[in-house]
Structure formats: C-alpha cells, structure tokens
Amino acid sequence: MEEAVLSPMFLSVLNFLALGLSVLLLFAVAYLWSSNNRKSDELERIQSELSRVKKTLATLDKKFSQMRQPTVVDDVPQIEPFGIDLNEPRNEKITPLAPQVPWLNFIEEYNQLAADPSVRGYLKKCERFIREKKIKILTYSNAMTFRPAIDAKDSLYWAFKCSGEEYAVVPNPMNPYDEDLHENSGIKDVFALNYEGGVYNKYSTKLPAILIQDPLKGWIVKNPGVVNLER
C-alpha cells in the first residue's frame, strides 16, 4: 500500500496549531501559578489577623479577671485632715450646725448699732439703717395694738421682714428705757427684759419677737423676744 503523503501546507497548519496549543498551555500554567500565590498571600494575612485577635482577647480576659476579683484591703491607713492631729484625744461632742435663720444678720447689725446710742449723728445712723433694711417703724396703743409710726425717733418698735407676713421685731434703740416706757409701751409684754427700775440706755437683743402682720387682725405676736438692757 502506498504511504499517504502530507502536503506542505497541511504540515504548516499542524505546526501552527501545535504552537498555539503550547502558548495556551503556557498561559494556563502561569495563571494557575499566580492564583496559587495570591491564595497563599491571603492565607498568611488571615492567619496574621487571627493571631492578633487572639492576643487582644487574652489581654481583655486578663483585665476582666482583675475587675472581677478586686483586691481586699484589710488595714486602711488613717488620713488626717489638714491642721488636725488625730492622735490627740477629742472629748468635745460634734453637733450639727443650726439652720440659718433669716433675721440672724439683722440682729447682729442691730446690736452693733444699739451698743452706743451716745455717738454723734446717731439719729442719722438709725434712719440709714431703717432705709437699708427696709424696716417698718411702729408705735403702740393699748390692748397690744401696733400702728405705723410717723418718724424713726417717735417709733417704739422696728419690724424687719423675714418671710411672707412674718417679721422680726426689736425695740427702737434711740429710746432710753425707763419706768414710763416699761409700763406704757407694751414692751414688757412683747419681750422678756432684765429691767429693775431706773433708766437703761443700751439694748442688746438676744432673740427678736416674731410678729405676723394679718391683713384683718393687724399685728399679732407669734413668739415673744428676749432683750438685755444696760445702763
């Protein structure tokens, strides 16, 4: 049998196809190699992240354990306040502060004013005190009736407003306290006094009388006061 003879053109086509297949195989191998490298890099990155997360969780767990189990201090050191030696015996009793009363500053300033009625210009000082403290000046008639006075000198009582219709009342310090004032001014019924006859020139109010100004009934004594007289 005669052998088949391939034409040169057919051989060229076969060679071209073989070359094309080789090139395709080369690209396939290169793609697979590149893909494997990317997967390997991604795997390393994931493993690195997992390692970092594990370290963070371990640190947080350690801190949380410390919070769950606080340290118990058996002996607390004693801290001394500034200027106080706690080693010295302290026998005095500590009492709570009394609540601030609205007339406290008024009485303190009134006693300073009443301490020296013989000072020069005393009337003007009293009038200025009345204006600054917005004091109501009162006089007295029978049966515990109090009325507004015309001026400071003729008044018998000074009324300092505390709250609402409640007033802290003191005697007018310009009036020397004598028998006539004691019997006819109502002061002995409004204040507890140390009067023993004669004339006293100085007043020191220990506790003001508390009066209420009722729109219908007028002035009503709620609590009597305490005044110390000095010659």
PDB file of C-alpha atoms in Angstrom:
ATOM      1  CA  MET A   1       0.000   0.000   0.000  1.00  0.00           C
ATOM      2  CA  GLU A   2       1.329   3.374  -0.811  1.00  0.00           C
ATOM      3  CA  GLU A   3       2.063   5.714   2.137  1.00  0.00           C
ATOM      4  CA  ALA A   4      -0.048   8.845   2.331  1.00  0.00           C
ATOM      5  CA  VAL A   5       1.886  11.928   1.517  1.00  0.00           C
ATOM      6  CA  LEU A   6       1.009  15.130   3.522  1.00  0.00           C
ATOM      7  CA  SER A   7       1.135  18.339   1.670  1.00  0.00           C
ATOM      8  CA  PRO A   8       3.476  21.090   2.890  1.00  0.00           C
ATOM      9  CA  MET A   9       0.511  23.407   3.522  1.00  0.00           C
ATOM     10  CA  PHE A  10      -1.147  20.879   5.801  1.00  0.00           C
ATOM     11  CA  LEU A  11       2.089  20.433   7.725  1.00  0.00           C
ATOM     12  CA  SER A  12       2.330  24.211   8.231  1.00  0.00           C
ATOM     13  CA  VAL A  13      -1.215  24.290   9.627  1.00  0.00           C
ATOM     14  CA  LEU A  14      -0.407  21.485  12.038  1.00  0.00           C
ATOM     15  CA  ASN A  15       2.723  23.281  13.222  1.00  0.00           C
ATOM     16  CA  PHE A  16       0.735  26.490  13.742  1.00  0.00           C
ATOM     17  CA  LEU A  17      -1.897  24.659  15.778  1.00  0.00           C
ATOM     18  CA  ALA A  18       0.790  22.979  17.903  1.00  0.00           C
ATOM     19  CA  LEU A  19       2.404  26.337  18.570  1.00  0.00           C
ATOM     20  CA  GLY A  20      -0.961  27.848  19.542  1.00  0.00           C
ATOM     21  CA  LEU A  21      -1.700  24.991  21.946  1.00  0.00           C
ATOM     22  CA  SER A  22       1.732  25.442  23.539  1.00  0.00           C
ATOM     23  CA  VAL A  23       1.092  29.116  24.082  1.00  0.00           C
ATOM     24  CA  LEU A  24      -2.325  28.409  25.634  1.00  0.00           C
ATOM     25  CA  LEU A  25      -0.813  25.814  27.953  1.00  0.00           C
ATOM     26  CA  LEU A  26       1.886  28.292  28.944  1.00  0.00           C
ATOM     27  CA  PHE A  27      -0.745  30.954  29.839  1.00  0.00           C
ATOM     28  CA  ALA A  28      -2.783  28.373  31.786  1.00  0.00           C
ATOM     29  CA  VAL A  29       0.233  27.311  33.824  1.00  0.00           C
ATOM     30  CA  ALA A  30       1.136  30.956  34.534  1.00  0.00           C
ATOM     31  CA  TYR A  31      -2.450  31.773  35.657  1.00  0.00           C
ATOM     32  CA  LEU A  32      -2.590  28.785  37.957  1.00  0.00           C
ATOM     33  CA  TRP A  33       0.778  29.664  39.479  1.00  0.00           C
ATOM     34  CA  SER A  34      -0.273  33.313  40.031  1.00  0.00           C
ATOM     35  CA  SER A  35      -3.598  32.246  41.529  1.00  0.00           C
ATOM     36  CA  ASN A  36      -1.875  29.926  43.954  1.00  0.00           C
ATOM     37  CA  ASN A  37       0.483  32.719  45.048  1.00  0.00           C
ATOM     38  CA  ARG A  38      -2.477  35.098  45.719  1.00  0.00           C
ATOM     39  CA  LYS A  39      -4.255  32.435  47.741  1.00  0.00           C
ATOM     40  CA  SER A  40      -1.084  31.826  49.726  1.00  0.00           C
ATOM     41  CA  ASP A  41      -0.696  35.571  50.488  1.00  0.00           C
ATOM     42  CA  GLU A  42      -4.364  35.814  51.529  1.00  0.00           C
ATOM     43  CA  LEU A  43      -3.985  32.800  53.798  1.00  0.00           C
ATOM     44  CA  GLU A  44      -0.949  34.325  55.502  1.00  0.00           C
ATOM     45  CA  ARG A  45      -2.819  37.597  56.045  1.00  0.00           C
ATOM     46  CA  ILE A  46      -5.805  35.757  57.601  1.00  0.00           C
ATOM     47  CA  GLN A  47      -3.504  33.775  59.890  1.00  0.00           C
ATOM     48  CA  SER A  48      -1.795  37.024  60.995  1.00  0.00           C
ATOM     49  CA  GLU A  49      -5.170  38.639  61.806  1.00  0.00           C
ATOM     50  CA  LEU A  50      -6.263  35.604  63.801  1.00  0.00           C
ATOM     51  CA  SER A  51      -3.055  35.717  65.818  1.00  0.00           C
ATOM     52  CA  ARG A  52      -3.569  39.435  66.598  1.00  0.00           C
ATOM     53  CA  VAL A  53      -7.195  38.863  67.659  1.00  0.00           C
ATOM     54  CA  LYS A  54      -6.135  36.020  69.972  1.00  0.00           C
ATOM     55  CA  LYS A  55      -3.606  38.280  71.697  1.00  0.00           C
ATOM     56  CA  THR A  56      -6.236  41.042  72.130  1.00  0.00           C
ATOM     57  CA  LEU A  57      -8.763  38.591  73.617  1.00  0.00           C
ATOM     58  CA  ALA A  58      -6.146  37.290  76.039  1.00  0.00           C
ATOM     59  CA  THR A  59      -5.369  40.838  77.211  1.00  0.00           C
ATOM     60  CA  LEU A  60      -9.060  41.682  77.695  1.00  0.00           C
ATOM     61  CA  ASP A  61      -9.692  38.480  79.598  1.00  0.00           C
ATOM     62  CA  LYS A  62      -6.811  39.292  81.951  1.00  0.00           C
ATOM     63  CA  LYS A  63      -8.178  42.796  82.645  1.00  0.00           C
ATOM     64  CA  PHE A  64     -11.707  41.463  83.160  1.00  0.00           C
ATOM     65  CA  SER A  65     -10.404  38.899  85.666  1.00  0.00           C
ATOM     66  CA  GLN A  66      -8.754  41.700  87.635  1.00  0.00           C
ATOM     67  CA  MET A  67     -12.058  43.593  87.721  1.00  0.00           C
ATOM     68  CA  ARG A  68     -13.965  40.504  88.906  1.00  0.00           C
ATOM     69  CA  GLN A  69     -11.584  39.909  91.769  1.00  0.00           C
ATOM     70  CA  PRO A  70     -10.870  43.264  93.480  1.00  0.00           C
ATOM     71  CA  THR A  71      -8.070  43.475  95.991  1.00  0.00           C
ATOM     72  CA  VAL A  72      -9.322  43.470  99.595  1.00  0.00           C
ATOM     73  CA  VAL A  73      -7.506  45.926 101.878  1.00  0.00           C
ATOM     74  CA  ASP A  74      -7.503  44.714 105.462  1.00  0.00           C
ATOM     75  CA  ASP A  75      -5.877  47.766 107.057  1.00  0.00           C
ATOM     76  CA  VAL A  76      -6.936  51.143 105.653  1.00  0.00           C
ATOM     77  CA  PRO A  77      -4.409  53.884 106.516  1.00  0.00           C
ATOM     78  CA  GLN A  78      -5.912  56.779 108.506  1.00  0.00           C
ATOM     79  CA  ILE A  79      -5.615  60.138 106.761  1.00  0.00           C
ATOM     80  CA  GLU A  80      -5.526  63.197 108.980  1.00  0.00           C
ATOM     81  CA  PRO A  81      -7.393  66.339 107.863  1.00  0.00           C
ATOM     82  CA  PHE A  82      -5.232  69.421 107.421  1.00  0.00           C
ATOM     83  CA  GLY A  83      -4.431  71.044 110.765  1.00  0.00           C
ATOM     84  CA  ILE A  84      -5.949  68.250 112.920  1.00  0.00           C
ATOM     85  CA  ASP A  85      -3.880  65.757 114.881  1.00  0.00           C
ATOM     86  CA  LEU A  86      -5.947  62.578 115.227  1.00  0.00           C
ATOM     87  CA  ASN A  87      -3.567  61.220 117.856  1.00  0.00           C
ATOM     88  CA  GLU A  88      -4.743  63.845 120.359  1.00  0.00           C
ATOM     89  CA  PRO A  89      -7.840  62.938 122.421  1.00  0.00           C
ATOM     90  CA  ARG A  90     -11.001  64.738 121.290  1.00  0.00           C
ATOM     91  CA  ASN A  91     -13.577  64.888 124.057  1.00  0.00           C
ATOM     92  CA  GLU A  92     -15.850  67.582 122.672  1.00  0.00           C
ATOM     93  CA  LYS A  93     -19.069  66.495 121.035  1.00  0.00           C
ATOM     94  CA  ILE A  94     -19.673  67.401 117.414  1.00  0.00           C
ATOM     95  CA  THR A  95     -23.103  68.897 116.942  1.00  0.00           C
ATOM     96  CA  PRO A  96     -24.804  69.728 113.646  1.00  0.00           C
ATOM     97  CA  LEU A  97     -24.960  73.366 112.599  1.00  0.00           C
ATOM     98  CA  ALA A  98     -28.164  75.184 113.418  1.00  0.00           C
ATOM     99  CA  PRO A  99     -30.195  76.179 110.369  1.00  0.00           C
ATOM    100  CA  GLN A 100     -29.642  79.739 109.200  1.00  0.00           C
ATOM    101  CA  VAL A 101     -32.477  81.960 110.411  1.00  0.00           C
ATOM    102  CA  PRO A 102     -33.471  84.905 108.195  1.00  0.00           C
ATOM    103  CA  TRP A 103     -33.025  87.515 110.938  1.00  0.00           C
ATOM    104  CA  LEU A 104     -29.578  86.450 112.170  1.00  0.00           C
ATOM    105  CA  ASN A 105     -27.557  89.113 110.314  1.00  0.00           C
ATOM    106  CA  PHE A 106     -30.198  91.739 111.063  1.00  0.00           C
ATOM    107  CA  ILE A 107     -29.943  91.169 114.823  1.00  0.00           C
ATOM    108  CA  GLU A 108     -26.144  91.200 114.708  1.00  0.00           C
ATOM    109  CA  GLU A 109     -26.090  94.560 112.905  1.00  0.00           C
ATOM    110  CA  TYR A 110     -28.866  95.934 115.130  1.00  0.00           C
ATOM    111  CA  ASN A 111     -26.875  95.111 118.295  1.00  0.00           C
ATOM    112  CA  GLN A 112     -23.814  96.853 116.844  1.00  0.00           C
ATOM    113  CA  LEU A 113     -25.946  99.943 116.192  1.00  0.00           C
ATOM    114  CA  ALA A 114     -27.609  99.838 119.644  1.00  0.00           C
ATOM    115  CA  ALA A 115     -24.322  99.386 121.513  1.00  0.00           C
ATOM    116  CA  ASP A 116     -23.511 103.127 121.609  1.00  0.00           C
ATOM    117  CA  PRO A 117     -26.539 105.468 121.324  1.00  0.00           C
ATOM    118  CA  SER A 118     -24.481 108.452 122.505  1.00  0.00           C
ATOM    119  CA  VAL A 119     -22.323 108.525 119.356  1.00  0.00           C
ATOM    120  CA  ARG A 120     -22.513 111.683 117.248  1.00  0.00           C
ATOM    121  CA  GLY A 121     -25.093 111.578 114.438  1.00  0.00           C
ATOM    122  CA  TYR A 122     -26.868 108.576 115.969  1.00  0.00           C
ATOM    123  CA  LEU A 123     -30.299 109.595 114.617  1.00  0.00           C
ATOM    124  CA  LYS A 124     -29.000 109.698 111.040  1.00  0.00           C
ATOM    125  CA  LYS A 125     -27.318 106.301 111.508  1.00  0.00           C
ATOM    126  CA  CYS A 126     -30.601 104.840 112.720  1.00  0.00           C
ATOM    127  CA  GLU A 127     -32.538 106.360 109.828  1.00  0.00           C
ATOM    128  CA  ARG A 128     -29.992 104.982 107.335  1.00  0.00           C
ATOM    129  CA  PHE A 129     -30.234 101.548 108.977  1.00  0.00           C
ATOM    130  CA  ILE A 130     -34.030 101.650 108.670  1.00  0.00           C
ATOM    131  CA  ARG A 131     -33.818 102.536 104.964  1.00  0.00           C
ATOM    132  CA  GLU A 132     -31.191  99.943 104.119  1.00  0.00           C
ATOM    133  CA  LYS A 133     -33.014  97.123 105.926  1.00  0.00           C
ATOM    134  CA  LYS A 134     -36.454  98.267 104.707  1.00  0.00           C
ATOM    135  CA  ILE A 135     -37.704  98.278 108.293  1.00  0.00           C
ATOM    136  CA  LYS A 136     -41.266  99.107 109.256  1.00  0.00           C
ATOM    137  CA  ILE A 137     -41.373 101.507 112.219  1.00  0.00           C
ATOM    138  CA  LEU A 138     -44.247 101.009 114.659  1.00  0.00           C
ATOM    139  CA  THR A 139     -45.770 102.696 117.668  1.00  0.00           C
ATOM    140  CA  TYR A 140     -48.098 101.247 120.292  1.00  0.00           C
ATOM    141  CA  SER A 141     -51.541 101.841 121.696  1.00  0.00           C
ATOM    142  CA  ASN A 142     -53.472  99.976 124.361  1.00  0.00           C
ATOM    143  CA  ALA A 143     -54.506  96.320 124.124  1.00  0.00           C
ATOM    144  CA  MET A 144     -51.434  95.190 122.153  1.00  0.00           C
ATOM    145  CA  THR A 145     -52.239  97.275 119.116  1.00  0.00           C
ATOM    146  CA  PHE A 146     -49.355  98.333 116.863  1.00  0.00           C
ATOM    147  CA  ARG A 147     -49.595 101.169 114.337  1.00  0.00           C
ATOM    148  CA  PRO A 148     -47.195 102.753 111.823  1.00  0.00           C
ATOM    149  CA  ALA A 149     -45.059 105.500 113.370  1.00  0.00           C
ATOM    150  CA  ILE A 150     -44.567 108.924 111.764  1.00  0.00           C
ATOM    151  CA  ASP A 151     -40.767 109.009 112.015  1.00  0.00           C
ATOM    152  CA  ALA A 152     -37.918 106.915 113.379  1.00  0.00           C
ATOM    153  CA  LYS A 153     -37.430 108.951 116.550  1.00  0.00           C
ATOM    154  CA  ASP A 154     -41.078 108.570 117.647  1.00  0.00           C
ATOM    155  CA  SER A 155     -41.256 104.834 116.925  1.00  0.00           C
ATOM    156  CA  LEU A 156     -41.182 102.176 119.640  1.00  0.00           C
ATOM    157  CA  TYR A 157     -40.610  99.052 117.521  1.00  0.00           C
ATOM    158  CA  TRP A 158     -38.636  98.185 114.375  1.00  0.00           C
ATOM    159  CA  ALA A 159     -40.023  95.328 112.263  1.00  0.00           C
ATOM    160  CA  PHE A 160     -37.700  93.518 109.848  1.00  0.00           C
ATOM    161  CA  LYS A 161     -39.455  91.314 107.279  1.00  0.00           C
ATOM    162  CA  CYS A 162     -38.375  87.669 107.360  1.00  0.00           C
ATOM    163  CA  SER A 163     -40.740  85.837 105.014  1.00  0.00           C
ATOM    164  CA  GLY A 164     -44.345  86.232 103.945  1.00  0.00           C
ATOM    165  CA  GLU A 165     -46.106  88.244 106.630  1.00  0.00           C
ATOM    166  CA  GLU A 166     -43.648  87.297 109.389  1.00  0.00           C
ATOM    167  CA  TYR A 167     -41.414  89.979 110.930  1.00  0.00           C
ATOM    168  CA  ALA A 168     -38.527  90.034 113.422  1.00  0.00           C
ATOM    169  CA  VAL A 169     -39.233  92.914 115.822  1.00  0.00           C
ATOM    170  CA  VAL A 170     -36.802  94.804 118.097  1.00  0.00           C
ATOM    171  CA  PRO A 171     -37.154  97.904 120.347  1.00  0.00           C
ATOM    172  CA  ASN A 172     -36.162 101.318 118.998  1.00  0.00           C
ATOM    173  CA  PRO A 173     -32.606 101.728 120.444  1.00  0.00           C
ATOM    174  CA  MET A 174     -32.919 105.542 120.493  1.00  0.00           C
ATOM    175  CA  ASN A 175     -35.415 105.436 123.388  1.00  0.00           C
ATOM    176  CA  PRO A 176     -33.928 105.282 126.908  1.00  0.00           C
ATOM    177  CA  TYR A 177     -35.763 102.553 128.763  1.00  0.00           C
ATOM    178  CA  ASP A 178     -37.419 103.895 131.936  1.00  0.00           C
ATOM    179  CA  GLU A 179     -40.418 103.208 134.133  1.00  0.00           C
ATOM    180  CA  ASP A 180     -42.873 105.011 131.811  1.00  0.00           C
ATOM    181  CA  LEU A 181     -41.714 103.054 128.755  1.00  0.00           C
ATOM    182  CA  HIS A 182     -41.796  99.835 130.738  1.00  0.00           C
ATOM    183  CA  GLU A 183     -45.399 100.331 131.829  1.00  0.00           C
ATOM    184  CA  ASN A 184     -46.985 102.009 128.799  1.00  0.00           C
ATOM    185  CA  SER A 185     -45.232 100.823 125.631  1.00  0.00           C
ATOM    186  CA  GLY A 186     -46.193  97.142 125.677  1.00  0.00           C
ATOM    187  CA  ILE A 187     -42.511  96.189 125.503  1.00  0.00           C
ATOM    188  CA  LYS A 188     -42.686  94.126 128.701  1.00  0.00           C
ATOM    189  CA  ASP A 189     -45.442  92.038 127.064  1.00  0.00           C
ATOM    190  CA  VAL A 190     -43.503  91.529 123.830  1.00  0.00           C
ATOM    191  CA  PHE A 191     -40.033  90.897 125.307  1.00  0.00           C
ATOM    192  CA  ALA A 192     -38.533  89.260 128.353  1.00  0.00           C
ATOM    193  CA  LEU A 193     -36.436  92.031 129.973  1.00  0.00           C
ATOM    194  CA  ASN A 194     -33.992  92.415 132.856  1.00  0.00           C
ATOM    195  CA  TYR A 195     -35.489  95.736 133.911  1.00  0.00           C
ATOM    196  CA  GLU A 196     -35.138  96.530 137.624  1.00  0.00           C
ATOM    197  CA  GLY A 197     -36.108 100.200 137.780  1.00  0.00           C
ATOM    198  CA  GLY A 198     -34.324 103.389 136.787  1.00  0.00           C
ATOM    199  CA  VAL A 199     -33.075 104.253 133.299  1.00  0.00           C
ATOM    200  CA  TYR A 200     -31.255 101.973 130.839  1.00  0.00           C
ATOM    201  CA  ASN A 201     -29.651 103.433 127.712  1.00  0.00           C
ATOM    202  CA  LYS A 202     -28.460 100.397 125.779  1.00  0.00           C
ATOM    203  CA  TYR A 203     -30.315  97.482 124.209  1.00  0.00           C
ATOM    204  CA  SER A 204     -28.937  94.077 123.275  1.00  0.00           C
ATOM    205  CA  THR A 205     -31.452  91.785 121.595  1.00  0.00           C
ATOM    206  CA  LYS A 206     -30.800  88.113 122.286  1.00  0.00           C
ATOM    207  CA  LEU A 207     -33.899  86.958 120.434  1.00  0.00           C
ATOM    208  CA  PRO A 208     -36.265  89.130 118.378  1.00  0.00           C
ATOM    209  CA  ALA A 209     -40.006  88.963 118.882  1.00  0.00           C
ATOM    210  CA  ILE A 210     -41.751  87.363 115.909  1.00  0.00           C
ATOM    211  CA  LEU A 211     -44.885  89.222 114.829  1.00  0.00           C
ATOM    212  CA  ILE A 212     -47.279  88.437 111.997  1.00  0.00           C
ATOM    213  CA  GLN A 213     -48.988  91.211 110.070  1.00  0.00           C
ATOM    214  CA  ASP A 214     -52.505  89.945 109.440  1.00  0.00           C
ATOM    215  CA  PRO A 215     -54.472  91.999 106.877  1.00  0.00           C
ATOM    216  CA  LEU A 216     -57.628  91.776 109.026  1.00  0.00           C
ATOM    217  CA  LYS A 217     -56.392  91.449 112.615  1.00  0.00           C
ATOM    218  CA  GLY A 218     -53.320  93.661 112.392  1.00  0.00           C
ATOM    219  CA  TRP A 219     -50.075  92.766 114.154  1.00  0.00           C
ATOM    220  CA  ILE A 220     -50.121  89.518 116.146  1.00  0.00           C
ATOM    221  CA  VAL A 221     -47.337  88.361 118.477  1.00  0.00           C
ATOM    222  CA  LYS A 222     -46.337  84.868 117.449  1.00  0.00           C
ATOM    223  CA  ASN A 223     -43.240  84.459 119.667  1.00  0.00           C
ATOM    224  CA  PRO A 224     -42.002  86.909 122.336  1.00  0.00           C
ATOM    225  CA  GLY A 225     -38.378  88.023 122.235  1.00  0.00           C
ATOM    226  CA  VAL A 226     -35.547  88.426 124.747  1.00  0.00           C
ATOM    227  CA  VAL A 227     -33.765  91.783 125.300  1.00  0.00           C
ATOM    228  CA  ASN A 228     -30.931  92.612 127.681  1.00  0.00           C
ATOM    229  CA  LEU A 229     -30.825  96.202 128.985  1.00  0.00           C
ATOM    230  CA  GLU A 230     -27.645  98.030 130.025  1.00  0.00           C
ATOM    231  CA  ARG A 231     -27.284 101.358 131.796  1.00  0.00           C
TER     232      ARG A 231
END
